[in-house]
Structures are given as structure tokens and as C-alpha cells.
Amino acid sequence: MTSQTPVISSDLIPSELAPIIEALCAVSKDVAKIIAKGSLGQSLAHQVGENSDGDGQKALDVLSDEMFAEALKSTSVRWYASEEQEDAVLLNEAGAYALAIDPLDGSSNIDVNVSIGTIFSIYAAKDEAEASFLRPANEQLAGGYIVYGPATALVVTFGKGTVQFVLNPDSGLFELAEEAMQIPATSKEFAINASNFRHWTKPVSAFIDDCLAGVDGPLEKNYNMRWVGSLVAETHRILTRGGIFLYPRDGRSGYENGRLRMVYECAPMAFLVEQAQGGATDGKTPIMDQAADTLHGRAPLVFGSSELVDRVAAYHDKAGA
Ligand code: AFP
């Protein structure tokens, strides 16, 4: 196989974006190989610094950011905004697109062999970097992630459904696995970091209390809980079998808008989920109707099976939140 052989090829990918998706997938194969070496490889889970938000930066956070930025220089990406860099950078003056990326989300799981991922969002580039990213999420041209798990897979939307490609280890190519992922309208599974219970707002506490009340409670069914601590892993599970994910605002200092970043986490995940017939809000208002105020601005995020997301919004309405 020559190095020019594309690692992904599909009519479902708009031709003008295909070189960008190709670059992301080609780099993701190298990232997956590094991750697959686990502790055999050089330790990439050690902290090497802090990002703009003060979060610890792991070696692989920085390395993967460098790998994606380098590969995208030869595409039509003009502006590159990364969780690992304070400001957006100019990659290609003549580029028509603006790409936001969390190069390695879930990096606190690197050394414990849990699924992690790369999240990305693509907009039409404007003259200025900030204007290219601080805009309603519904202006995205593409949103997606690559999950590095037992399987490495690209899940992406261009506004015409949510599509899954799986990296076939035998061919070394990303092959179409599912043309239209659909989130079941309801589910018995919720995902939230329950250790923050005492910090939650009343609508969130009321919803989780009702889930925990099981068949004897107002929701009249028993629920199960999952919490991986890796947004890409949670999203992939919910896109595959339904459920609801909540990372709400809470009472902790710095968590007034939750933990997840609007531009390169909430917006692309909301795009994917809505295209799979699910819902995605800040607890009440659709994420897709919202815009970030700053590049690393946070937003509360509730997404998944539409009936459950609507129910959480109803709890907010009832509380006047
Ligand atoms: P890291 O990249 O620092 O591991 O954070 C991952 C993440 O942003 C997201 O992927 C998880 O859903 C969330 O944080 C987990 O947050 P808690 O550790 O507060 O549960």
C-alpha cells in the first residue's frame, strides 16, 4: 500500500472536506498505535504542563496536538483551534475551513487502558479566527470523533445523518460500518459523575432521584448507571444503544458552566447526537442554538435519548431554572 493510498474513501464524505477527514484519520492511525503500546511505549500519561484552563496536560495530549496540526497544514484548514493551545493558529492562509479539536479527550484514562478519543468540529473559515469559532453550533459543516477503544472508529456527521467507519486492522483502512446511527428514543441508562451529587442543581438532583427511585418512582422503571470519565466513550455507547449523559453546571468553583468546552466538545457531540435523532441541551436549551463566548468557554451538557433529554428540560422548566 503506497503512502498515497487514502485511509478512508466514501461518497458520504463531501469531496471538499475529504482531504481534512483523510488527514484526521491518517494521524489517528498513528495515535492509535501509540496508545496500543500502553506501558510498553514511552510513558505518555505523565503530566508535562497545563492547558489554557489549568487542566493537566499529558505528554500524549501535546504529541497528538502536534501530529494533527502538522498533518492539517497541507489541507484547506485556515484556522486551527485546539484544547491544548491558548489561541487559534493560522495553518493555511488560503484555507476555506476552521477546525476545532480536542486532540485527546479523556487523557486521564491513558494509563488505565480505557477508551479515549479525538473530537473535532469544522466550520467555514471567516477572516478572523475568533469569528470562525465563536458562532452558533448549528453553523458547523462537520462534527465527529475518533474513538481509540477495542476498535478504532470514526463517527462523523456532515448534516445528513451520523455515520460510523471502523478501522479494519487487516486492511489498515477505515471502512463504512453504519450509514445512519439512530439513538433509541428512550433508555434505562444514565451517565453522570455521582460523586458531585451534593453540588448539583435541584432539577438535576430531582431527575437522578427519580431514576434511582426505580419502578416505584415517577419514572416507573429501574435504571442502570455508567460513568467512564471519557466523553467519547460515553457518546459512542449512547449513539450505539441509547441513554442519557449529564455533565451539568454545579456548585463547585469553576463549574458554573460544567466542565466540557463548547467549541470542541459540546458542539460536535450535539451535532452528532441530533443527527442520530437524539437531543442535546445545556439542561434546557439546545446546544446547537448556542455559541461560545470564548474559545475555551464551557457549557453544561445533557445529551442522548430524546425522551430523557426532554424530561430533564421539563425538570428545569418546573424549577424555573
Ligand atoms: P480529561 O481529558 O482530563 O480526562 O477529561 C475528560 C473529560 O473532559 C470528559 O471526557 C469526561 O466526560 C469528563 O472530563 C470527566 O470529568 P470528571 O473527571 O469530572 O468526571
Coordinates of C-alpha atoms and ligand atoms in Angstrom, one line a residue, residues 55-56 58 61 83 102 104-109 193 196 227 229-232 234 245 247 252 255 259-261 265, ligand 1:
D55 CA -6.0 21.2 33.3
G56 CA -3.0 18.9 33.5
K58 CA -0.3 14.7 29.4
D61 CA -2.2 15.4 24.7
E83 CA -7.9 22.5 23.6
D102 CA -9.7 18.2 21.4
L104 CA -7.0 13.6 23.0
D105 CA -10.1 13.7 25.2
G106 CA -10.2 11.5 28.3
S107 CA -6.4 11.6 28.7
S108 CA -6.8 10.9 32.4
N109 CA -7.6 7.3 31.2
N193 CA -20.4 11.6 37.9
N196 CA -20.7 15.5 42.6
W227 CA -19.6 6.7 34.1
G229 CA -14.9 9.6 32.6
S230 CA -14.2 9.7 28.8
L231 CA -16.7 11.8 26.8
V232 CA -16.0 10.0 23.5
E234 CA -19.9 7.7 26.7
F245 CA -25.3 11.8 29.7
Y247 CA -22.3 17.0 32.8
R252 CA -18.1 23.9 42.6
Y255 CA -18.0 24.6 37.4
R259 CA -16.6 21.0 32.7
L260 CA -17.0 20.4 29.0
R261 CA -15.9 23.0 26.4
E265 CA -16.6 19.1 22.9
Ligands
AFP1 P1 -9.7 14.5 30.8 O1 -9.3 14.8 29.3 O2 -8.9 15.5 31.7 O3 -9.5 13.1 31.2 O4 -11.2 14.9 31.0 C1 -12.1 14.1 30.3 C2 -13.4 14.9 30.3 O5 -13.3 16.2 29.7 C3 -14.5 14.1 29.6 O6 -14.0 13.3 28.6 C4 -15.2 13.4 30.7 O7 -16.6 13.1 30.4 C5 -15.1 14.3 31.8 O8 -13.9 15.0 31.6 C6 -15.0 13.5 33.1 O9 -14.9 14.5 34.1 P2 -14.8 14.1 35.7 O10 -13.4 13.6 35.9 O11 -15.1 15.4 36.4 O12 -15.9 13.0 35.9

